[in-house]
PDB file of C-alpha atoms (C1' of nucleotides) in Angstrom:
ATOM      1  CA  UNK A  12     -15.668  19.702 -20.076  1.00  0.00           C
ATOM      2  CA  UNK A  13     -13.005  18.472 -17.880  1.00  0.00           C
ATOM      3  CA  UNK A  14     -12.868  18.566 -14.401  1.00  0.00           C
ATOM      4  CA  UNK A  15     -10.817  21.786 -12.761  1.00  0.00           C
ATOM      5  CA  UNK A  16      -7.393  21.723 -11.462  1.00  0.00           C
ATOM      6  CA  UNK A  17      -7.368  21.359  -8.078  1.00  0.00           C
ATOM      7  CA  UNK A  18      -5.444  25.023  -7.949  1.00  0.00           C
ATOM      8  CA  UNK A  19      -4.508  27.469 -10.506  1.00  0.00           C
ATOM      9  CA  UNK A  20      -1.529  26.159 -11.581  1.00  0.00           C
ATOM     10  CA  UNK A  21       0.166  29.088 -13.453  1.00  0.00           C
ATOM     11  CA  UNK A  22       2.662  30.823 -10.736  1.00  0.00           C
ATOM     12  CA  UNK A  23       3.029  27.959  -8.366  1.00  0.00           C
ATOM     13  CA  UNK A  24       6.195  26.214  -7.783  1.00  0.00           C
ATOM     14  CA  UNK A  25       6.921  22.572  -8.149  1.00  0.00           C
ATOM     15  CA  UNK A  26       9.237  20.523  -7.320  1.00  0.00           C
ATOM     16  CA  UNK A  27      11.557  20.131  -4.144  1.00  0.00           C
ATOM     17  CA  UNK A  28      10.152  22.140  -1.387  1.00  0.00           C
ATOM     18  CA  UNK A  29      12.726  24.703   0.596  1.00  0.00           C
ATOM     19  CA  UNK A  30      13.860  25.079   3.799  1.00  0.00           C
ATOM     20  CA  UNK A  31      11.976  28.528   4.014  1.00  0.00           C
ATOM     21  CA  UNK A  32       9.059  27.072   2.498  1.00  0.00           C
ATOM     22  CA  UNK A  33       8.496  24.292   4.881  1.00  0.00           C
ATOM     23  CA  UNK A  34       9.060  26.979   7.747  1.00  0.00           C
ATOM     24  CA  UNK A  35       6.415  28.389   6.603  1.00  0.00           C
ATOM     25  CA  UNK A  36       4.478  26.128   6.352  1.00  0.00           C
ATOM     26  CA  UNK A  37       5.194  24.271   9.861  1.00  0.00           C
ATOM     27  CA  UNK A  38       4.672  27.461  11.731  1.00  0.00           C
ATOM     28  CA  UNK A  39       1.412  28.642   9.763  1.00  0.00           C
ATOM     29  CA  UNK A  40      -0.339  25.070  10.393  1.00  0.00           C
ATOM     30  CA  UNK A  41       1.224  25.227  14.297  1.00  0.00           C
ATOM     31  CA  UNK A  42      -0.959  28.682  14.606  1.00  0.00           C
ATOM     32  CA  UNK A  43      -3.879  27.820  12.288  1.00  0.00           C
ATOM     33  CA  UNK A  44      -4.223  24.321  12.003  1.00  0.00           C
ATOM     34  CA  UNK A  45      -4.689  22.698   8.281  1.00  0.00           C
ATOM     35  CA  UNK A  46      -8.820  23.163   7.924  1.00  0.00           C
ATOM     36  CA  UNK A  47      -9.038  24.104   4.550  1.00  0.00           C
ATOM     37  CA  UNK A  48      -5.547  22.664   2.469  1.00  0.00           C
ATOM     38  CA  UNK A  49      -6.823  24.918  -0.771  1.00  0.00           C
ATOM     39  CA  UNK A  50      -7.150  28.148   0.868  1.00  0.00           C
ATOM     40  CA  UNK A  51      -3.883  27.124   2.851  1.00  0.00           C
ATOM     41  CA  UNK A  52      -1.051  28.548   0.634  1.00  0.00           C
ATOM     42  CA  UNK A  53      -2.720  31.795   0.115  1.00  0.00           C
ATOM     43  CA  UNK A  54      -2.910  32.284   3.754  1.00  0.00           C
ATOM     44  CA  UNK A  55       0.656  31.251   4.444  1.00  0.00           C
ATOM     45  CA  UNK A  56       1.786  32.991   1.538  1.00  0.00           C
ATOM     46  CA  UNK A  57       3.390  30.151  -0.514  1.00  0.00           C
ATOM     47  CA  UNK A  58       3.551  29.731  -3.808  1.00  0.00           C
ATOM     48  CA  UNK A  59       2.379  26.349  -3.827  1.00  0.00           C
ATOM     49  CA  UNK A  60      -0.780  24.283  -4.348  1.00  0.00           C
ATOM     50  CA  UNK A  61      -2.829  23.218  -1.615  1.00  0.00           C
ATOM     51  CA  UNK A  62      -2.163  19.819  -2.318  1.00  0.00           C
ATOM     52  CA  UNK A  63       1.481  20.176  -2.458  1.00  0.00           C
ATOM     53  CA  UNK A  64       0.976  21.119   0.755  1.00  0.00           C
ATOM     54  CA  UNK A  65      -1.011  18.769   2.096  1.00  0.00           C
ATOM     55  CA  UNK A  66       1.087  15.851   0.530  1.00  0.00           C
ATOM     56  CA  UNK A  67       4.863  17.598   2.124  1.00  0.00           C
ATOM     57  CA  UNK A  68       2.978  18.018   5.525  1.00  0.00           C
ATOM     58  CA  UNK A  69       1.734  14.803   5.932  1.00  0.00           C
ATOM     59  CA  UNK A  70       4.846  12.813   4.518  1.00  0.00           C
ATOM     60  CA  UNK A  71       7.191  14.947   5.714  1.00  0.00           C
ATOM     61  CA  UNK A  72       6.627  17.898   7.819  1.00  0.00           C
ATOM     62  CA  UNK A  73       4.273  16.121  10.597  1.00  0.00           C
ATOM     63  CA  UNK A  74       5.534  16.373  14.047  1.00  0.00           C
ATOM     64  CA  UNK A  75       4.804  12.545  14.606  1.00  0.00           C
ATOM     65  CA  UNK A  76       6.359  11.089  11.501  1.00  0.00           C
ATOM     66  CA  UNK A  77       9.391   8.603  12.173  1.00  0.00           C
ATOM     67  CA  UNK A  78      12.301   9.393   9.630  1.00  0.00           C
ATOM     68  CA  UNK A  79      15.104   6.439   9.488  1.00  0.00           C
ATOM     69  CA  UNK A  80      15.473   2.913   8.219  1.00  0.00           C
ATOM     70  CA  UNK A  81      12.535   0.354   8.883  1.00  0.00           C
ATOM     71  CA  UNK A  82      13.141  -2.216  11.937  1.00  0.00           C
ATOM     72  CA  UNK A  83      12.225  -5.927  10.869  1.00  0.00           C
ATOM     73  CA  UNK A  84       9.239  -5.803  12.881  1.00  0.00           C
ATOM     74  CA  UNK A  85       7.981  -3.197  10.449  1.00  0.00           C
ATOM     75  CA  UNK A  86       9.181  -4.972   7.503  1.00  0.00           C
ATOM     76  CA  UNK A  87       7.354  -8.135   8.945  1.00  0.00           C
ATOM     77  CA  UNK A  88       4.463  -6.387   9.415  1.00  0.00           C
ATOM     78  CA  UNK A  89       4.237  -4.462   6.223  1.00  0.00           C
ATOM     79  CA  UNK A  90       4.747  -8.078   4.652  1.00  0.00           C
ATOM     80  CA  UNK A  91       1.936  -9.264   6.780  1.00  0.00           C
ATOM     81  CA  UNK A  92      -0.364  -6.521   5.705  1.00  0.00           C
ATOM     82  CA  UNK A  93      -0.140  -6.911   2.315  1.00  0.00           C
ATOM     83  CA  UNK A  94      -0.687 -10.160   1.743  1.00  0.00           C
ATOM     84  CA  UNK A  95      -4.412  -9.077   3.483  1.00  0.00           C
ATOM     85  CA  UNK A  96      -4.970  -5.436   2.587  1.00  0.00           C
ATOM     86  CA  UNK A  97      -3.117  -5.432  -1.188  1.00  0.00           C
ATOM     87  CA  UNK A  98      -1.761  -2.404  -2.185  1.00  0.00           C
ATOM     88  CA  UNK A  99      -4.160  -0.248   0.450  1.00  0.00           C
ATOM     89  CA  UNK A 100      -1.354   1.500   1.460  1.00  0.00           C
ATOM     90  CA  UNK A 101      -3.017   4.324   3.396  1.00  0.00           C
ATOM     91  CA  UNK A 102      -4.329   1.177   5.408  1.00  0.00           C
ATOM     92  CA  UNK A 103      -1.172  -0.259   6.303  1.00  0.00           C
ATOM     93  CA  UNK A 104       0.122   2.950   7.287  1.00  0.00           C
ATOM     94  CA  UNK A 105      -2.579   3.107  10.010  1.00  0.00           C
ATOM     95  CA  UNK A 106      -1.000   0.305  11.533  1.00  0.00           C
ATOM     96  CA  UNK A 107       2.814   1.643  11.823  1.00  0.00           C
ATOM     97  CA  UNK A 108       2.664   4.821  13.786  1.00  0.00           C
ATOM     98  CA  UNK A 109       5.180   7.394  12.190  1.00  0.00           C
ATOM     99  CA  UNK A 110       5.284   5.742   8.914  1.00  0.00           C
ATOM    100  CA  UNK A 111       3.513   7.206   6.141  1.00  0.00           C
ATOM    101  CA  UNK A 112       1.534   5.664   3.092  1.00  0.00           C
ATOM    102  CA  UNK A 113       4.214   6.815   0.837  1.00  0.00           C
ATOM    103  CA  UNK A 114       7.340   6.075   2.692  1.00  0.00           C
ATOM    104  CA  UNK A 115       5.785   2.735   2.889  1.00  0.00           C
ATOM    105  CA  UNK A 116       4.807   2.768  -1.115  1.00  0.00           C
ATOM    106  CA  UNK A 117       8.639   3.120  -1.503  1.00  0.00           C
ATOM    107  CA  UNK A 118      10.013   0.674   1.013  1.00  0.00           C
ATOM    108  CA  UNK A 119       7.454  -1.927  -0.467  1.00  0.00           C
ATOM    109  CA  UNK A 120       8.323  -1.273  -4.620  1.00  0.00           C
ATOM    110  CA  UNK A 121      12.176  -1.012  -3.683  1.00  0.00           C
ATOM    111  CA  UNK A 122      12.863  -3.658  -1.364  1.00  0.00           C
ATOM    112  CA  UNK A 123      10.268  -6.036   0.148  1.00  0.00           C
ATOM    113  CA  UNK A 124       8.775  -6.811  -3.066  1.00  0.00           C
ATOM    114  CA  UNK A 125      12.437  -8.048  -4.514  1.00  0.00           C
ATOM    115  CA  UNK A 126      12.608  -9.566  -1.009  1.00  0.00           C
ATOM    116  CA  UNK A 127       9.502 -11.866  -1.333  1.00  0.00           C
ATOM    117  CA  UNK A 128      10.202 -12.387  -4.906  1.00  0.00           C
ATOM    118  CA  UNK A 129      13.896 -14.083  -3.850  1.00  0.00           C
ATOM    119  CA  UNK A 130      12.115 -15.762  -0.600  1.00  0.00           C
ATOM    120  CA  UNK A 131       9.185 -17.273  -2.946  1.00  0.00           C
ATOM    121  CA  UNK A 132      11.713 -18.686  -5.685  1.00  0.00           C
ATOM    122  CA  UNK A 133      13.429 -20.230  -2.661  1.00  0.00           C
ATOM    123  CA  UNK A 134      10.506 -21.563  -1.485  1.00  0.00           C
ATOM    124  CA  UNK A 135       9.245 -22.975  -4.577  1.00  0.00           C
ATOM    125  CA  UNK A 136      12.653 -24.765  -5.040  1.00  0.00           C
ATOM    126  CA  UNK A 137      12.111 -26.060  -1.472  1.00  0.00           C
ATOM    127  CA  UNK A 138       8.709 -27.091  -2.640  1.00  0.00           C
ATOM    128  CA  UNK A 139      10.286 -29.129  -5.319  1.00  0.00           C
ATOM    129  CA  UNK A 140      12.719 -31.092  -3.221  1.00  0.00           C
ATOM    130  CA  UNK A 141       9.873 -31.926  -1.215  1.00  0.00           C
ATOM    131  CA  UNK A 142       7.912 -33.370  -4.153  1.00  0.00           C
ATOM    132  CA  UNK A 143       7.456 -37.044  -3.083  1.00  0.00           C
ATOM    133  CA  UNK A 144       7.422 -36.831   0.589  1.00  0.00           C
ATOM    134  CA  UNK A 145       4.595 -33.787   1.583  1.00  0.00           C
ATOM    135  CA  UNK A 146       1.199 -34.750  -0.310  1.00  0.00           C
ATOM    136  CA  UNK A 147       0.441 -31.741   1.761  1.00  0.00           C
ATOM    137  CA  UNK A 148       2.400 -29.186  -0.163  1.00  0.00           C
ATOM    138  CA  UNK A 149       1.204 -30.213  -3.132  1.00  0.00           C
ATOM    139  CA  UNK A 150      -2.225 -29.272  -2.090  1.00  0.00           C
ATOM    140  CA  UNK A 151      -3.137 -26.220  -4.062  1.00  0.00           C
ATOM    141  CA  UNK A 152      -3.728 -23.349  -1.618  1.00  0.00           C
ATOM    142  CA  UNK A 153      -7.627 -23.578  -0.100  1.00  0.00           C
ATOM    143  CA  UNK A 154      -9.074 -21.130  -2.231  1.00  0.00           C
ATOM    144  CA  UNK A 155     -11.791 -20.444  -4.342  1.00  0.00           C
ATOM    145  CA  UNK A 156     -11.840 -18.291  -7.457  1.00  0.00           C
ATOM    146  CA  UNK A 157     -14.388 -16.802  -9.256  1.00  0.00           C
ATOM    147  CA  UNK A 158     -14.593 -17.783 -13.249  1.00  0.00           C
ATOM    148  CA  UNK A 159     -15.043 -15.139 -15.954  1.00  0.00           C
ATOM    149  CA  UNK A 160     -18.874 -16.309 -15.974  1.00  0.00           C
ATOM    150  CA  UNK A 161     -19.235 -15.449 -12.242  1.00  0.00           C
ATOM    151  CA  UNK A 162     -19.755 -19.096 -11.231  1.00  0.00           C
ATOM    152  CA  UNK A 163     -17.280 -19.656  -8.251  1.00  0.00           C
ATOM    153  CA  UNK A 164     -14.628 -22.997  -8.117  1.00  0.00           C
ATOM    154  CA  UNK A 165     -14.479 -24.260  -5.423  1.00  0.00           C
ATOM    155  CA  UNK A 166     -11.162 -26.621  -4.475  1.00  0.00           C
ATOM    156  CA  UNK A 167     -10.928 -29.774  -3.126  1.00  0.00           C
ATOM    157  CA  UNK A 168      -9.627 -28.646  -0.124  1.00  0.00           C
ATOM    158  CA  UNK A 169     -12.488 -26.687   0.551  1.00  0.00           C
ATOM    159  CA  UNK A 170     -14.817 -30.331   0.403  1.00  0.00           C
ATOM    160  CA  UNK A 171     -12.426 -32.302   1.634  1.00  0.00           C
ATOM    161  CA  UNK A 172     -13.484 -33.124   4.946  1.00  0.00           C
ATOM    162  CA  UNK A 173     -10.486 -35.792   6.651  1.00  0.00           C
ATOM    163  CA  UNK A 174      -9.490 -35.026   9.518  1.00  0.00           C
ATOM    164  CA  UNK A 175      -5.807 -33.615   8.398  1.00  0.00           C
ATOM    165  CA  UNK A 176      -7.516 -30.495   6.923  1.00  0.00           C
ATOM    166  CA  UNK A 177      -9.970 -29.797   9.946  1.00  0.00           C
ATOM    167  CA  UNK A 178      -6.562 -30.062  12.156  1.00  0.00           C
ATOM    168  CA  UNK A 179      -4.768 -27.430   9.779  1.00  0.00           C
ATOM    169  CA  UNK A 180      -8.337 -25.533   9.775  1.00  0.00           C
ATOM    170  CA  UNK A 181      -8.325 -25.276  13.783  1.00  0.00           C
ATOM    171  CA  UNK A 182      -4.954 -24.179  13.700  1.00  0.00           C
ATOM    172  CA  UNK A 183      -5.419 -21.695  10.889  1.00  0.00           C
ATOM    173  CA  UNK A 184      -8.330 -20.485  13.365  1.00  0.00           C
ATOM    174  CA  UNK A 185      -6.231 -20.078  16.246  1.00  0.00           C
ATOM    175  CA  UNK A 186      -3.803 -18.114  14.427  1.00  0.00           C
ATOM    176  CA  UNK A 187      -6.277 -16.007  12.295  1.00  0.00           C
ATOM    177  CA  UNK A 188      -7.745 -15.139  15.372  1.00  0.00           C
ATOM    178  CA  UNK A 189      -5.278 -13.900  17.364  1.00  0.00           C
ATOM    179  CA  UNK A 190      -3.144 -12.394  14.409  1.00  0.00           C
ATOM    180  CA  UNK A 191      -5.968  -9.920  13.236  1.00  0.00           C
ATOM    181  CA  UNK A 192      -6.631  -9.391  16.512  1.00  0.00           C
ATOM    182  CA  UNK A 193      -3.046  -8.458  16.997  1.00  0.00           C
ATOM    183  CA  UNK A 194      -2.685  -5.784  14.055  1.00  0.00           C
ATOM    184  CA  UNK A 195      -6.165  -4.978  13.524  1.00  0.00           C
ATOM    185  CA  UNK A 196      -9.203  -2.881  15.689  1.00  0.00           C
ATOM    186  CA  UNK A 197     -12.269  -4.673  15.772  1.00  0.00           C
ATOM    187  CA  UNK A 198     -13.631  -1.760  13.503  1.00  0.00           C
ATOM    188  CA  UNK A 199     -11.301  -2.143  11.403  1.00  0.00           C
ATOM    189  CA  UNK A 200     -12.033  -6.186  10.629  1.00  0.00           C
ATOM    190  CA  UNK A 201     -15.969  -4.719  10.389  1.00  0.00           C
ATOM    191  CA  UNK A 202     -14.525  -2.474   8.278  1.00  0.00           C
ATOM    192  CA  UNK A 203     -13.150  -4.793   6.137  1.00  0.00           C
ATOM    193  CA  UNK A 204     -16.404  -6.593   6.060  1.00  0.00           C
ATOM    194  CA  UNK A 205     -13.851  -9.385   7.189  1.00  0.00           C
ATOM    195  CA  UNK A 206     -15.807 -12.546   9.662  1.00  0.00           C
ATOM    196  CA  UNK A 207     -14.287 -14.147  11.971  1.00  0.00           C
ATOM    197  CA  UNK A 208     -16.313 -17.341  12.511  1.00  0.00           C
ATOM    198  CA  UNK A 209     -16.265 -20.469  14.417  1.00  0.00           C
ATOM    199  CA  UNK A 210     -15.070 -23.135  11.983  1.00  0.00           C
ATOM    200  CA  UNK A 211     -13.319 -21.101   9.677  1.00  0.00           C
ATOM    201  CA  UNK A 212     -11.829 -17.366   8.467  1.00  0.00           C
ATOM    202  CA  UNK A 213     -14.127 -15.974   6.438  1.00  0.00           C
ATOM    203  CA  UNK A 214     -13.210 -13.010   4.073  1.00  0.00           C
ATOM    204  CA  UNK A 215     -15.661 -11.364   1.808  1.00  0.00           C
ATOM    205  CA  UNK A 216     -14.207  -9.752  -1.179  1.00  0.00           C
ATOM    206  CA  UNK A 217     -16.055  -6.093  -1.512  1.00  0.00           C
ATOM    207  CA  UNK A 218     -13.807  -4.425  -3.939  1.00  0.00           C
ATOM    208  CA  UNK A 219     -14.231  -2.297  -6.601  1.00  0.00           C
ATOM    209  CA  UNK A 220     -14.718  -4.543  -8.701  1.00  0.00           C
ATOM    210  CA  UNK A 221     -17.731  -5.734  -6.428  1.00  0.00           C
ATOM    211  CA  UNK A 222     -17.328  -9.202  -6.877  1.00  0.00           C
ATOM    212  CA  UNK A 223     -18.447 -10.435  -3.482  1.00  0.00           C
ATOM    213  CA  UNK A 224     -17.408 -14.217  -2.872  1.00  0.00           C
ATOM    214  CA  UNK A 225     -20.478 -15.969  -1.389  1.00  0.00           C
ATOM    215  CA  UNK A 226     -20.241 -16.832   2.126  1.00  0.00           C
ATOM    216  CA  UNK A 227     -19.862 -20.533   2.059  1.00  0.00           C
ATOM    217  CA  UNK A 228     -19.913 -23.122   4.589  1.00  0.00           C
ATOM    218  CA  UNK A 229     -16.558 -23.889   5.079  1.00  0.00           C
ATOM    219  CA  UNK A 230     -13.254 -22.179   4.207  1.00  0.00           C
ATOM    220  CA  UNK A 231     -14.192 -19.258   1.793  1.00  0.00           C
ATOM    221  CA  UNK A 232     -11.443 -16.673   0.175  1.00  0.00           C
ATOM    222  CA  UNK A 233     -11.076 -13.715  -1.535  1.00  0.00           C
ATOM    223  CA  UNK A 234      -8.842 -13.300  -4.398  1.00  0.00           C
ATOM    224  CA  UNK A 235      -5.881 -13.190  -2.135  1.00  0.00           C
ATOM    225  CA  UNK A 236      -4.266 -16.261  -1.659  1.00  0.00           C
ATOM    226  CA  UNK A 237      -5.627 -16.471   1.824  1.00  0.00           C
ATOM    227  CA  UNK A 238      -4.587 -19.626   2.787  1.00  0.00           C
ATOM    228  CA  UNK A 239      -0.907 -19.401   1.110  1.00  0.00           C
ATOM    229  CA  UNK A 240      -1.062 -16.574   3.700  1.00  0.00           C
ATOM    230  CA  UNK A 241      -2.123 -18.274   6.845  1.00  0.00           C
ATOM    231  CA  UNK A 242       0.708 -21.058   6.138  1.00  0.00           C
ATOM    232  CA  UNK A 243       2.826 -18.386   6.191  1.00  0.00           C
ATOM    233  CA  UNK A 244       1.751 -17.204   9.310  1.00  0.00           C
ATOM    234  CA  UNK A 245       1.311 -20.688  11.020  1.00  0.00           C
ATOM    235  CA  UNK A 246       4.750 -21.514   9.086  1.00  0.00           C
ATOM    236  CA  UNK A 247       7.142 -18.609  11.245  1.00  0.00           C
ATOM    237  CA  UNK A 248       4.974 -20.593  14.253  1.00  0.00           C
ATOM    238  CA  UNK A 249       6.544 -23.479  13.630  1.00  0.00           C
ATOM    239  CA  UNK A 250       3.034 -25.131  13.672  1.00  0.00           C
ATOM    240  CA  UNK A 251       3.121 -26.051  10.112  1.00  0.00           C
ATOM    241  CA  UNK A 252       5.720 -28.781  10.041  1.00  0.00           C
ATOM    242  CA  UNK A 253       4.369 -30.482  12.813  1.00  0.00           C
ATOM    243  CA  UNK A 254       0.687 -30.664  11.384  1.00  0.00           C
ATOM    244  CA  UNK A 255       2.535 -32.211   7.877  1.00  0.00           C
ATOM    245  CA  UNK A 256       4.331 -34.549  10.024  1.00  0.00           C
ATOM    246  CA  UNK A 257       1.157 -36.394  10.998  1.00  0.00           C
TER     247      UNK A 257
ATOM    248  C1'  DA B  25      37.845  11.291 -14.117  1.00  0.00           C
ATOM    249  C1'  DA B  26      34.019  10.151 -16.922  1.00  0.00           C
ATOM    250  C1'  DC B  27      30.313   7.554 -18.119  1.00  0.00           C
ATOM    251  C1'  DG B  28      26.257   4.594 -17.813  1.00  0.00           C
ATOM    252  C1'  DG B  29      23.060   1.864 -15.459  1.00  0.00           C
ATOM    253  C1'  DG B  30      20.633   1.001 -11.255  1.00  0.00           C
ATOM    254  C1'  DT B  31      18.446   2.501  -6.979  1.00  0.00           C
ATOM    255  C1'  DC B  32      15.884   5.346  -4.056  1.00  0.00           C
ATOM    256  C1'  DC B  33      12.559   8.652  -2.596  1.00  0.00           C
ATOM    257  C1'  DA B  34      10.088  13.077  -2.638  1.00  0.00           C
ATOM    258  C1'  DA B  35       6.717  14.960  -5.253  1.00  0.00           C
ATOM    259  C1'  DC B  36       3.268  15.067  -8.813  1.00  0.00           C
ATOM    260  C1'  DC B  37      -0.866  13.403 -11.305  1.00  0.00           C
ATOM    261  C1'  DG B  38      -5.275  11.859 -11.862  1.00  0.00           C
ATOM    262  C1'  DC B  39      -9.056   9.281 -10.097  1.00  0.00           C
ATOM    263  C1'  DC B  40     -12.441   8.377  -6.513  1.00  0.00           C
ATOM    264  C1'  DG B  41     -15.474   9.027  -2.465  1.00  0.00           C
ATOM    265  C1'  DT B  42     -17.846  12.187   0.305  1.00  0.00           C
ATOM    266  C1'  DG B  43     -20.403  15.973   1.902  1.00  0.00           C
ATOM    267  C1'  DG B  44     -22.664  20.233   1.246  1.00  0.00           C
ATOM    268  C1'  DA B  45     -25.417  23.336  -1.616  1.00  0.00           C
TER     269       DA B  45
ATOM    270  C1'  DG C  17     -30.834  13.736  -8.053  1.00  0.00           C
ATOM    271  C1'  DT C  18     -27.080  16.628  -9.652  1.00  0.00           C
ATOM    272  C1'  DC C  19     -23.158  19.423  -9.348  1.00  0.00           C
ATOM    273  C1'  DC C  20     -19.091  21.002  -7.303  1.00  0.00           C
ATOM    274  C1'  DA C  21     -15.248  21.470  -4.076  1.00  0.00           C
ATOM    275  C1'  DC C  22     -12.334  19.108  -1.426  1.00  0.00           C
ATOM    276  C1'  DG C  23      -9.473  15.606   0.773  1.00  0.00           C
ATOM    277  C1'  DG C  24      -7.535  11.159   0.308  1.00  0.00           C
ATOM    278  C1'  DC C  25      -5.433   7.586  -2.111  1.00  0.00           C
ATOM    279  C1'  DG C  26      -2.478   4.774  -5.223  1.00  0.00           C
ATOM    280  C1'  DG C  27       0.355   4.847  -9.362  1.00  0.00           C
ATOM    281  C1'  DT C  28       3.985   7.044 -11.598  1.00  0.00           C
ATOM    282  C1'  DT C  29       7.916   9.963 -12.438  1.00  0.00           C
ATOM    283  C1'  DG C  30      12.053  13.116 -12.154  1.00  0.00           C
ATOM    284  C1'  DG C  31      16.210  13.693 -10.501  1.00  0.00           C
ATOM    285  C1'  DA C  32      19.750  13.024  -7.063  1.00  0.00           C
ATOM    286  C1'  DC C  33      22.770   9.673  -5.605  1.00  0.00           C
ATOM    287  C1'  DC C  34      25.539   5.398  -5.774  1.00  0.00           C
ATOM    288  C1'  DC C  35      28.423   2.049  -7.758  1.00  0.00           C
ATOM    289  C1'  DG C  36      30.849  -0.554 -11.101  1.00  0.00           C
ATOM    290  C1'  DT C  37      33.558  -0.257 -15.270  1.00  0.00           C
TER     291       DT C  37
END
DNA sequence: AACGGGTCCAACCGCCGTGGA
DNA sequence: GTCCACGGCGGTTGGACCCGT
């Protein structure tokens, strides 16, 4: 037995909501508030499901919700939070007041992922021209990954312990630091399950998929390219080029 | 003007987590 | 512990719009 529909769906419109209909709806949820979203349209007398409702009131309809193009502060930061959160989209929302999980969805899929795609192969062709000179870019990123068997690899710039990488590591630290603490509550990082700790950023993978990287003693990571991500951070700094000049 | 391909975005679908019975 | 209802979330899609030919 399947599960049930979330609403009888035989008699409800789809599709592109009205200009009556969303009247309605604004000005029932102004008097009655949105407790119960299935008993909603009934009450308001639409035609709809509950969760059409729910979905065109809180991408759409909601007093509080910024309409317009996305500054490049936004952009930046919607960057920013991917490369930590993924595709947790309700998540990143949280952080952009008046931008919605779905707006955000779009903006993502139709232009910043084209966007990074064009500023990566850029980057990689910079990469290239600066074969021979930067042993440092030709580091693989500091991460770990997890084999198929569950046994974890650890990189050599993980055990690599001159004193170029504990620079870059103190660095990273500064800027870890004070760039979560920038974008993110501090019950959000607990949250996250995400440790801030002296010598290095630690981030503890807890996803579905409940692989949890072992806390290690130095520079851990998740399967996000953590470090790739931190250069990119220390990188719009300017740090970055300094530390690979010494 | 007509057509076709690409882009964008609102809306839908289905799964998951949670809380109450 | 199990079931069910519900809200929330992320992936996907339909169709309007744009632009080049």
């Amino acid at each position: 037995m399947g599960r049930a529909p979330c609403c009888e769906k035989v008699g409800l419109k789809k599709g592109p909501w009205s200009f009556e209909e969303d009247q309605i709806l604004i000005k029932f949820i102004q008097l009655n508030g949105h407790s119960n979203w299935r008993a909603l349209p009934k009450k308001a007398g639409l035609l709809r499901c509950g969760k059409s409702c729910r979905l065109r009131w809180t991408n759409y309809l909601r007093p509080d919700i910024k309409r317009g193009d996305f500054t490049n502060e936004e952009e930046e930061t919607i960057i920013n939070l991917h490369q930590l959160l993924g595709n947790r989209w309700a998540a990143i929302a949280a952080r952009l007041p008046g931008r919605t999980d779905n707006e955000i969805k779009n903006v993502w899929h139709t232009h910043l992922k084209k966007r990074l795609n064009q500023n990566q192969n850029s980057t990689n062709q910079t990469k290239q021209n600066k074969n021979d000179n930067n042993q440092l870019y030709d580091q693989p990123p500091c991460s770990s990954e997890i084999k198929s068997d569950g046994e974890e690899n650890v990189d050599r710039c993980t055990k690599n312990d001159n004193n170029n990488d504990k620079d870059i590591k103190l660095v990273e630290l500064t800027f870890a630091d004070d760039f979560l603490k920038n974008l993110l509550s501090e019950e959000e990082i607990f949250e996250n399950d995400w440790n801030l700790e002296k010598d290095c950023v630690m981030i503890k993978d807890v996803d579905q998929s409940s692989k949890e990287v072992e806390e290690m003693s130095s520079c851990s990571s998740s399967d996000i390219d953590i470090m790739d991500f931190w250069r990119n951070v220390i990188m719009r700094n300017g740090e970055l080029q300094e530390i690979n000049i010494i």
